[in-house]
Tab-separated table of C-alpha atoms in Angstrom:
chain	number	residue	atom	x	y	z
A	172	UNK	CA	-4.559	22.342	-3.642
A	173	UNK	CA	-2.406	25.394	-3.078
A	174	UNK	CA	-0.313	26.098	-0.042
A	175	UNK	CA	-0.828	29.798	-0.298
A	176	UNK	CA	-3.435	32.035	-1.858
A	177	UNK	CA	-7.184	32.188	-1.479
A	178	UNK	CA	-9.018	29.148	-0.189
A	179	UNK	CA	-11.807	27.900	-2.479
A	180	UNK	CA	-15.283	27.089	-1.204
A	181	UNK	CA	-14.619	23.357	-1.660
A	182	UNK	CA	-11.493	23.657	0.461
A	183	UNK	CA	-13.492	25.565	3.076
A	184	UNK	CA	-16.168	22.841	3.135
A	185	UNK	CA	-13.484	20.182	3.441
A	186	UNK	CA	-11.710	21.949	6.295
A	187	UNK	CA	-15.015	22.468	8.106
A	188	UNK	CA	-15.868	18.797	7.687
A	189	UNK	CA	-12.458	17.669	8.958
A	190	UNK	CA	-12.813	19.884	11.980
A	191	UNK	CA	-16.355	18.782	12.780
A	192	UNK	CA	-15.335	15.133	12.636
A	193	UNK	CA	-11.687	15.397	13.728
A	194	UNK	CA	-12.436	12.998	16.594
A	195	UNK	CA	-12.890	10.142	14.098
A	196	UNK	CA	-9.401	10.640	12.683
A	197	UNK	CA	-7.837	11.062	16.132
A	198	UNK	CA	-9.460	7.839	17.331
A	199	UNK	CA	-8.326	5.812	14.310
A	200	UNK	CA	-4.781	7.188	14.641
A	201	UNK	CA	-4.656	6.250	18.318
A	202	UNK	CA	-6.027	2.762	17.714
A	203	UNK	CA	-3.633	1.923	14.891
A	204	UNK	CA	-0.529	3.862	15.899
A	205	UNK	CA	1.754	3.358	18.856
A	206	UNK	CA	4.424	5.928	18.136
A	207	UNK	CA	3.888	9.647	17.819
A	208	UNK	CA	5.602	9.801	14.416
A	209	UNK	CA	3.442	7.053	13.000
A	210	UNK	CA	0.229	8.564	14.359
A	211	UNK	CA	1.088	11.881	12.714
A	212	UNK	CA	2.020	10.164	9.489
A	213	UNK	CA	-1.251	8.250	9.514
A	214	UNK	CA	-3.222	11.402	10.308
A	215	UNK	CA	-1.706	13.134	7.312
A	216	UNK	CA	-2.386	10.145	5.057
A	217	UNK	CA	-6.030	9.919	6.170
A	218	UNK	CA	-6.553	13.635	5.500
A	219	UNK	CA	-5.011	13.220	2.049
A	220	UNK	CA	-7.207	10.207	1.224
A	221	UNK	CA	-10.287	12.098	2.418
A	222	UNK	CA	-9.315	15.089	0.296
A	223	UNK	CA	-8.785	12.897	-2.769
A	224	UNK	CA	-12.206	11.319	-2.443
A	225	UNK	CA	-14.010	14.449	-1.235
A	226	UNK	CA	-15.055	15.701	-4.714
A	227	UNK	CA	-16.667	12.329	-5.478
A	228	UNK	CA	-18.436	12.139	-2.108
A	229	UNK	CA	-22.096	12.703	-2.910
A	230	UNK	CA	-23.462	12.299	0.607
A	231	UNK	CA	-25.141	9.039	-0.370
A	232	UNK	CA	-23.968	7.807	3.002
A	233	UNK	CA	-23.528	9.766	6.200
A	234	UNK	CA	-20.355	11.852	6.415
A	235	UNK	CA	-19.227	9.965	9.512
A	236	UNK	CA	-19.755	6.580	7.791
A	237	UNK	CA	-17.737	7.718	4.790
A	238	UNK	CA	-14.999	9.123	7.048
A	239	UNK	CA	-14.786	5.925	9.076
A	240	UNK	CA	-14.550	3.893	5.883
A	241	UNK	CA	-11.726	5.965	4.413
A	242	UNK	CA	-9.881	6.316	7.730
A	243	UNK	CA	-10.067	2.596	8.556
A	244	UNK	CA	-9.123	1.624	5.004
A	245	UNK	CA	-6.090	3.854	5.201
A	246	UNK	CA	-5.069	2.671	8.661
A	247	UNK	CA	-5.428	-1.017	7.857
A	248	UNK	CA	-3.738	-0.918	4.475
A	249	UNK	CA	-0.830	1.380	5.338
A	250	UNK	CA	1.701	-1.193	6.567
A	251	UNK	CA	4.617	0.075	4.558
A	252	UNK	CA	4.607	3.503	6.115
A	253	UNK	CA	4.760	1.962	9.569
A	254	UNK	CA	8.150	0.494	8.758
A	255	UNK	CA	9.696	3.652	7.385
A	256	UNK	CA	10.658	6.741	9.260
A	257	UNK	CA	9.268	9.871	7.665
A	258	UNK	CA	11.911	11.485	5.494
A	259	UNK	CA	11.506	14.759	7.265
A	260	UNK	CA	9.185	16.029	9.908
A	261	UNK	CA	6.714	18.235	8.111
A	262	UNK	CA	6.114	21.789	9.213
A	263	UNK	CA	2.381	21.268	9.521
A	264	UNK	CA	2.707	18.290	11.847
A	265	UNK	CA	4.681	20.314	14.370
A	266	UNK	CA	1.497	22.296	15.003
A	267	UNK	CA	-0.749	19.247	15.392
A	268	UNK	CA	-1.420	17.479	18.685
A	269	UNK	CA	-3.191	14.127	18.595
A	270	UNK	CA	-4.654	13.620	22.089
A	271	UNK	CA	-3.848	10.236	23.632
A	272	UNK	CA	-6.607	7.983	24.859
A	273	UNK	CA	-5.051	8.062	28.308
A	274	UNK	CA	-5.411	11.861	28.384
A	275	UNK	CA	-9.136	11.358	28.933
A	276	UNK	CA	-10.751	12.325	32.227
A	277	UNK	CA	-11.147	8.793	33.541
A	278	UNK	CA	-7.503	7.854	33.350
A	279	UNK	CA	-7.565	4.318	34.814
A	280	UNK	CA	-10.491	3.187	32.681
A	281	UNK	CA	-8.993	4.769	29.571
A	282	UNK	CA	-5.644	3.103	30.167
A	283	UNK	CA	-7.376	-0.251	30.598
A	284	UNK	CA	-9.412	0.325	27.444
A	285	UNK	CA	-6.352	1.260	25.433
A	286	UNK	CA	-4.351	-1.692	26.691
A	287	UNK	CA	-7.198	-4.134	25.915
A	288	UNK	CA	-7.860	-2.781	22.428
A	289	UNK	CA	-4.175	-2.861	21.502
A	290	UNK	CA	-4.227	-6.643	21.991
A	291	UNK	CA	-6.805	-7.103	19.239
A	292	UNK	CA	-6.135	-7.647	15.525
A	293	UNK	CA	-6.557	-4.787	13.071
A	294	UNK	CA	-9.997	-5.944	11.973
A	295	UNK	CA	-11.128	-6.551	15.560
A	296	UNK	CA	-9.950	-3.067	16.521
A	297	UNK	CA	-12.137	-1.581	13.790
A	298	UNK	CA	-15.138	-3.632	14.938
A	299	UNK	CA	-14.703	-2.698	18.599
A	300	UNK	CA	-14.288	0.943	17.727
A	301	UNK	CA	-17.519	0.981	15.714
A	302	UNK	CA	-19.287	-0.961	18.480
A	303	UNK	CA	-18.139	1.536	21.111
A	304	UNK	CA	-19.331	4.305	18.810
A	305	UNK	CA	-22.736	2.599	18.978
A	306	UNK	CA	-22.961	2.153	15.227
A	307	UNK	CA	-25.723	-0.108	13.971
A	308	UNK	CA	-24.954	-3.450	12.318
A	309	UNK	CA	-26.036	-1.890	9.025
A	310	UNK	CA	-23.521	0.953	9.364
A	311	UNK	CA	-20.736	-1.395	10.472
A	312	UNK	CA	-21.541	-3.624	7.505
A	313	UNK	CA	-21.379	-0.611	5.164
A	314	UNK	CA	-18.044	0.552	6.576
A	315	UNK	CA	-16.390	-2.861	6.741
A	316	UNK	CA	-17.858	-4.296	3.540
A	317	UNK	CA	-19.140	-7.466	5.181
A	318	UNK	CA	-22.671	-8.791	5.617
A	319	UNK	CA	-24.733	-7.815	8.648
A	320	UNK	CA	-24.854	-11.418	9.846
A	321	UNK	CA	-21.062	-11.582	9.587
A	322	UNK	CA	-20.866	-8.361	11.626
A	323	UNK	CA	-22.964	-10.033	14.327
A	324	UNK	CA	-20.815	-13.171	14.404
A	325	UNK	CA	-17.534	-11.276	14.418
A	326	UNK	CA	-18.665	-8.712	16.944
A	327	UNK	CA	-19.763	-11.388	19.399
A	328	UNK	CA	-16.426	-13.155	19.010
A	329	UNK	CA	-14.533	-9.905	19.416
A	330	UNK	CA	-16.532	-8.881	22.486
A	331	UNK	CA	-15.827	-12.263	24.099
A	332	UNK	CA	-12.154	-11.870	23.302
A	333	UNK	CA	-12.158	-8.353	24.742
A	334	UNK	CA	-13.901	-9.543	27.921
A	335	UNK	CA	-11.268	-12.252	28.370
A	336	UNK	CA	-8.481	-9.708	27.918
A	337	UNK	CA	-10.081	-7.356	30.447
A	338	UNK	CA	-10.572	-10.207	32.901
A	339	UNK	CA	-6.945	-11.239	32.539
A	340	UNK	CA	-5.801	-7.644	32.953
A	341	UNK	CA	-7.999	-7.235	36.045
A	342	UNK	CA	-6.551	-10.398	37.600
A	343	UNK	CA	-3.046	-9.204	36.829
A	344	UNK	CA	-3.637	-5.884	38.584
A	345	UNK	CA	-5.093	-7.445	41.722
B	88	UNK	CA	-14.211	-3.642	34.775
B	89	UNK	CA	-16.561	-4.854	32.057
B	90	UNK	CA	-17.448	-3.811	28.506
B	91	UNK	CA	-20.088	-1.322	29.673
B	92	UNK	CA	-17.466	0.437	31.742
B	93	UNK	CA	-15.229	0.533	28.680
B	94	UNK	CA	-18.058	2.291	26.877
B	95	UNK	CA	-18.002	4.942	29.602
B	96	UNK	CA	-14.250	5.349	29.133
B	97	UNK	CA	-14.715	5.603	25.387
B	98	UNK	CA	-17.377	8.308	25.812
B	99	UNK	CA	-15.048	10.235	28.107
B	100	UNK	CA	-12.354	10.016	25.453
B	101	UNK	CA	-14.863	11.139	22.822
B	102	UNK	CA	-15.839	14.164	24.933
B	103	UNK	CA	-12.166	14.993	25.361
B	104	UNK	CA	-11.642	14.892	21.591
B	105	UNK	CA	-14.673	17.052	20.922
B	106	UNK	CA	-13.288	19.679	23.249
B	107	UNK	CA	-9.896	19.870	21.535
B	108	UNK	CA	-9.044	22.957	19.602
B	109	UNK	CA	-10.107	23.009	15.951
B	110	UNK	CA	-7.315	22.266	13.519
B	111	UNK	CA	-6.016	25.346	11.778
B	112	UNK	CA	-7.060	25.445	8.101
B	113	UNK	CA	-3.495	26.229	6.999
B	114	UNK	CA	-2.278	23.054	8.701
B	115	UNK	CA	-4.825	20.944	6.815
B	116	UNK	CA	-3.941	22.533	3.482
B	117	UNK	CA	-0.210	22.248	4.036
B	118	UNK	CA	-0.346	18.605	5.133
B	119	UNK	CA	-2.204	17.673	1.948
B	120	UNK	CA	0.261	19.569	-0.216
B	121	UNK	CA	3.297	18.133	1.546
B	122	UNK	CA	2.071	14.566	1.465
B	123	UNK	CA	0.947	14.601	-2.177
B	124	UNK	CA	4.083	16.415	-3.290
B	125	UNK	CA	6.511	14.146	-1.468
B	126	UNK	CA	4.783	10.961	-2.573
B	127	UNK	CA	4.509	11.867	-6.244
B	128	UNK	CA	8.046	13.221	-6.336
B	129	UNK	CA	9.314	9.845	-5.055
B	130	UNK	CA	7.155	7.866	-7.440
B	131	UNK	CA	8.030	10.068	-10.406
B	132	UNK	CA	11.754	9.811	-9.660
B	133	UNK	CA	11.601	6.031	-9.459
B	134	UNK	CA	9.643	5.786	-12.690
B	135	UNK	CA	11.873	8.292	-14.462
B	136	UNK	CA	14.991	6.236	-13.650
B	137	UNK	CA	13.191	3.105	-14.860
B	138	UNK	CA	12.075	4.766	-18.094
B	139	UNK	CA	15.560	6.110	-18.830
B	140	UNK	CA	17.235	2.753	-18.221
B	141	UNK	CA	14.733	0.931	-20.396
B	142	UNK	CA	14.897	3.579	-23.120
B	143	UNK	CA	18.702	3.156	-23.315
B	144	UNK	CA	18.338	-0.652	-23.499
B	145	UNK	CA	15.594	-0.354	-26.107
B	146	UNK	CA	17.706	1.984	-28.237
B	147	UNK	CA	20.435	-0.714	-28.326
B	148	UNK	CA	17.822	-3.166	-29.599
B	149	UNK	CA	16.614	-0.778	-32.298
B	150	UNK	CA	20.220	-0.062	-33.299
B	151	UNK	CA	20.735	-3.803	-33.874
B	152	UNK	CA	17.495	-4.100	-35.852
B	153	UNK	CA	18.157	-1.044	-38.006
B	154	UNK	CA	21.948	-1.047	-38.339
B	155	UNK	CA	22.586	-4.824	-38.458
B	156	UNK	CA	25.992	-4.575	-36.726
B	157	UNK	CA	26.292	-8.395	-36.546
B	158	UNK	CA	25.802	-8.831	-40.331
B	159	UNK	CA	22.741	-11.027	-40.052
B	160	UNK	CA	21.654	-12.559	-43.382
B	161	UNK	CA	18.417	-14.285	-42.330
B	162	UNK	CA	15.257	-12.734	-40.875
B	163	UNK	CA	15.249	-15.535	-38.267
B	164	UNK	CA	18.495	-14.189	-36.807
B	165	UNK	CA	16.688	-11.014	-35.729
B	166	UNK	CA	14.210	-12.962	-33.576
B	167	UNK	CA	16.179	-12.686	-30.264
B	168	UNK	CA	16.550	-8.930	-30.727
B	169	UNK	CA	12.866	-8.594	-31.618
B	170	UNK	CA	11.981	-10.533	-28.422
B	171	UNK	CA	14.406	-8.312	-26.460
B	172	UNK	CA	12.732	-5.151	-27.808
B	173	UNK	CA	9.222	-6.563	-27.317
B	174	UNK	CA	9.959	-7.505	-23.680
B	175	UNK	CA	11.327	-4.031	-22.953
B	176	UNK	CA	8.361	-2.391	-24.692
B	177	UNK	CA	5.943	-4.528	-22.620
B	178	UNK	CA	7.784	-3.597	-19.410
B	179	UNK	CA	7.632	0.092	-20.348
B	180	UNK	CA	3.884	-0.142	-21.091
B	181	UNK	CA	3.366	-1.995	-17.812
B	182	UNK	CA	5.263	0.757	-15.969
B	183	UNK	CA	3.197	3.474	-17.651
B	184	UNK	CA	-0.019	1.673	-16.711
B	185	UNK	CA	1.118	1.231	-13.103
B	186	UNK	CA	2.122	4.884	-12.960
B	187	UNK	CA	-1.270	5.999	-14.275
B	188	UNK	CA	-2.964	3.606	-11.846
B	189	UNK	CA	-0.974	5.013	-8.934
B	190	UNK	CA	-1.989	8.525	-9.843
B	191	UNK	CA	-5.655	7.551	-9.811
B	192	UNK	CA	-5.637	5.516	-6.632
B	193	UNK	CA	-8.364	6.452	-4.251
B	194	UNK	CA	-9.984	4.245	-1.695
B	195	UNK	CA	-13.081	6.342	-1.136
B	196	UNK	CA	-15.650	4.155	-2.814
B	197	UNK	CA	-14.271	0.838	-1.771
B	198	UNK	CA	-15.208	-0.731	1.456
B	199	UNK	CA	-12.535	-2.420	3.489
B	200	UNK	CA	-12.956	-5.887	2.048
B	201	UNK	CA	-12.952	-4.664	-1.560
B	202	UNK	CA	-9.937	-2.433	-1.052
B	203	UNK	CA	-7.914	-5.212	0.582
B	204	UNK	CA	-8.658	-7.488	-2.367
B	205	UNK	CA	-7.731	-4.691	-4.758
B	206	UNK	CA	-4.397	-4.156	-3.026
B	207	UNK	CA	-3.678	-7.911	-3.124
B	208	UNK	CA	-4.451	-7.903	-6.860
B	209	UNK	CA	-2.155	-4.909	-7.410
B	210	UNK	CA	0.633	-6.766	-5.603
B	211	UNK	CA	0.197	-10.106	-7.325
B	212	UNK	CA	-0.732	-9.338	-10.917
B	213	UNK	CA	2.308	-7.341	-12.109
B	214	UNK	CA	4.747	-9.477	-10.145
B	215	UNK	CA	3.589	-12.655	-11.887
B	216	UNK	CA	3.401	-10.938	-15.260
B	217	UNK	CA	6.827	-9.303	-14.936
B	218	UNK	CA	8.332	-12.615	-13.845
B	219	UNK	CA	7.176	-14.243	-17.116
B	220	UNK	CA	8.489	-11.348	-19.184
B	221	UNK	CA	11.871	-11.488	-17.446
B	222	UNK	CA	12.108	-15.263	-18.020
B	223	UNK	CA	11.387	-14.774	-21.743
B	224	UNK	CA	13.850	-11.863	-21.822
B	225	UNK	CA	16.653	-13.894	-20.195
B	226	UNK	CA	15.967	-16.932	-22.370
B	227	UNK	CA	16.156	-14.816	-25.527
B	228	UNK	CA	19.424	-13.234	-24.434
B	229	UNK	CA	21.176	-16.264	-22.927
B	230	UNK	CA	20.074	-18.927	-25.416
B	231	UNK	CA	18.584	-17.403	-28.563
B	232	UNK	CA	21.007	-14.491	-29.002
B	233	UNK	CA	24.133	-16.736	-29.195
B	234	UNK	CA	22.188	-19.047	-31.533
B	235	UNK	CA	21.545	-16.123	-33.904
B	236	UNK	CA	25.193	-16.543	-35.015
B	237	UNK	CA	24.681	-20.240	-35.804
B	238	UNK	CA	24.071	-19.877	-39.598
B	239	UNK	CA	27.506	-18.322	-40.097
B	240	UNK	CA	29.114	-21.095	-38.029
B	241	UNK	CA	27.344	-23.778	-40.044
B	242	UNK	CA	28.710	-22.209	-43.225
B	243	UNK	CA	32.247	-22.297	-41.810
B	244	UNK	CA	32.385	-25.667	-40.010
B	245	UNK	CA	29.153	-27.626	-40.449
B	246	UNK	CA	26.156	-28.181	-38.144
B	247	UNK	CA	27.542	-30.128	-35.152
B	248	UNK	CA	30.834	-28.260	-34.657
B	249	UNK	CA	28.952	-24.966	-35.039
B	250	UNK	CA	26.344	-26.059	-32.473
B	251	UNK	CA	29.172	-27.099	-30.150
B	252	UNK	CA	30.829	-23.718	-30.594
B	253	UNK	CA	27.542	-21.888	-29.839
B	254	UNK	CA	27.091	-23.913	-26.660
B	255	UNK	CA	30.211	-22.237	-25.212
B	256	UNK	CA	28.759	-18.672	-24.940
B	257	UNK	CA	25.402	-20.133	-23.846
B	258	UNK	CA	27.115	-22.129	-21.091
B	259	UNK	CA	29.235	-19.126	-20.034
B	260	UNK	CA	26.171	-16.833	-19.883
B	261	UNK	CA	24.159	-19.449	-17.991
B	262	UNK	CA	27.055	-20.014	-15.570
B	263	UNK	CA	27.420	-16.274	-14.975
B	264	UNK	CA	23.702	-15.949	-14.283
B	265	UNK	CA	23.846	-18.905	-11.906
B	266	UNK	CA	26.884	-17.472	-10.069
B	267	UNK	CA	25.205	-14.054	-9.889
B	268	UNK	CA	22.089	-15.727	-8.524
B	269	UNK	CA	24.109	-17.698	-5.947
B	270	UNK	CA	25.974	-14.565	-4.900
B	271	UNK	CA	22.609	-12.919	-4.326
B	272	UNK	CA	22.878	-10.341	-7.110
B	273	UNK	CA	19.180	-10.605	-7.928
B	274	UNK	CA	18.028	-11.229	-4.401
B	275	UNK	CA	20.025	-8.638	-2.513
B	276	UNK	CA	19.515	-5.687	-4.799
B	277	UNK	CA	15.915	-5.196	-3.785
B	278	UNK	CA	15.745	-8.201	-1.503
B	279	UNK	CA	14.622	-6.339	1.567
B	280	UNK	CA	11.868	-4.504	-0.288
B	281	UNK	CA	10.780	-7.745	-1.881
B	282	UNK	CA	10.591	-9.506	1.487
B	283	UNK	CA	8.655	-6.564	2.918
B	284	UNK	CA	6.251	-6.765	-0.012
B	285	UNK	CA	5.763	-10.465	0.623
B	286	UNK	CA	5.182	-9.921	4.336
B	287	UNK	CA	2.684	-7.190	3.590
B	288	UNK	CA	0.941	-9.388	1.085
B	289	UNK	CA	0.677	-12.209	3.625
B	290	UNK	CA	-0.708	-9.789	6.199
B	291	UNK	CA	-3.242	-8.455	3.690
B	292	UNK	CA	-4.327	-11.996	2.836
B	293	UNK	CA	-4.739	-12.786	6.534
B	294	UNK	CA	-6.852	-9.647	7.038
B	295	UNK	CA	-8.947	-10.416	3.983
B	296	UNK	CA	-9.621	-13.968	5.137
B	297	UNK	CA	-10.360	-12.644	8.633
B	298	UNK	CA	-13.077	-10.455	7.109
B	299	UNK	CA	-14.500	-13.252	4.957
B	300	UNK	CA	-14.413	-15.785	7.795
B	301	UNK	CA	-17.881	-16.481	9.206
B	302	UNK	CA	-19.849	-15.541	6.082
């Protein structure tokens, strides 16, 4: 891909797709990143991974399913980058703002949601995110690479864990 | 607050994200270029240094095989140098394969479970393999290389005195390796990276078993 010059039709399609579904990438970055630098780094890495796999994407699955799969894969398997400061702040990132969860209209609820989700493991975070997105067990199974029955078992466990966390948080705030 | 209320909060957050300004196309293009460029430049530099170092070492091996600077008389005496060259050649091939693999890495078609297992395999396979190669390499250089001078010693002083004499450089080399090991020469050089790799590997294994758990 060139930095300058004319944009090809594939690049245009890719950019349009990223923009249509930018919320998916923002959400994954916010769930898996605490610091601004890391969120931006992760955003960039997810876009790169999507770009690399874009030519092979044949729309056998829904775009959102494919994007979730790539974004979650990248977020979960990118431990090393979390430990290293970026060598230099890129020019492009200066122009990108990843909205925080707590910027949402219902501030108190959003803060509670963010705090509760951050206490979950990486896999549980992915499950809760897909559950909140109202994805079917079949879609969750496709994204996570586990059986539908396993999705059911894990989701129930994760929901119970989340309820306990919320309960504890509620008691703390009273 | 319960889970249903969290769903409301999540929807509010989703609405907020949908209303954000579209990302400028130049930003998307530049972030891909920057990230790919920086990553491959780093990887290429690391591999280039590795290739150069190994090429220099390999050229020493070939010089011994072709020029016979130690005046070897028997084919057997060349064995340590042949092992030395073979180990370096295997390491170079392994590096080339890893480099090609890195260039082709994409996680698009793998689901989470498969990709985690793939990453674990990438971590474990070369490490184990390289460890064996390095053990063979060190054994050939510490033990077999000094023994390659044994035939000349036998001619001069007989079998047992010659063996005794050969044990001196073997013992010195082994002692130096042991001291270097104790001083942390092997551990400290890339020790931190190695520990990070191990921690990451453990975390990956935990995530993988977390996914498999319940099936």
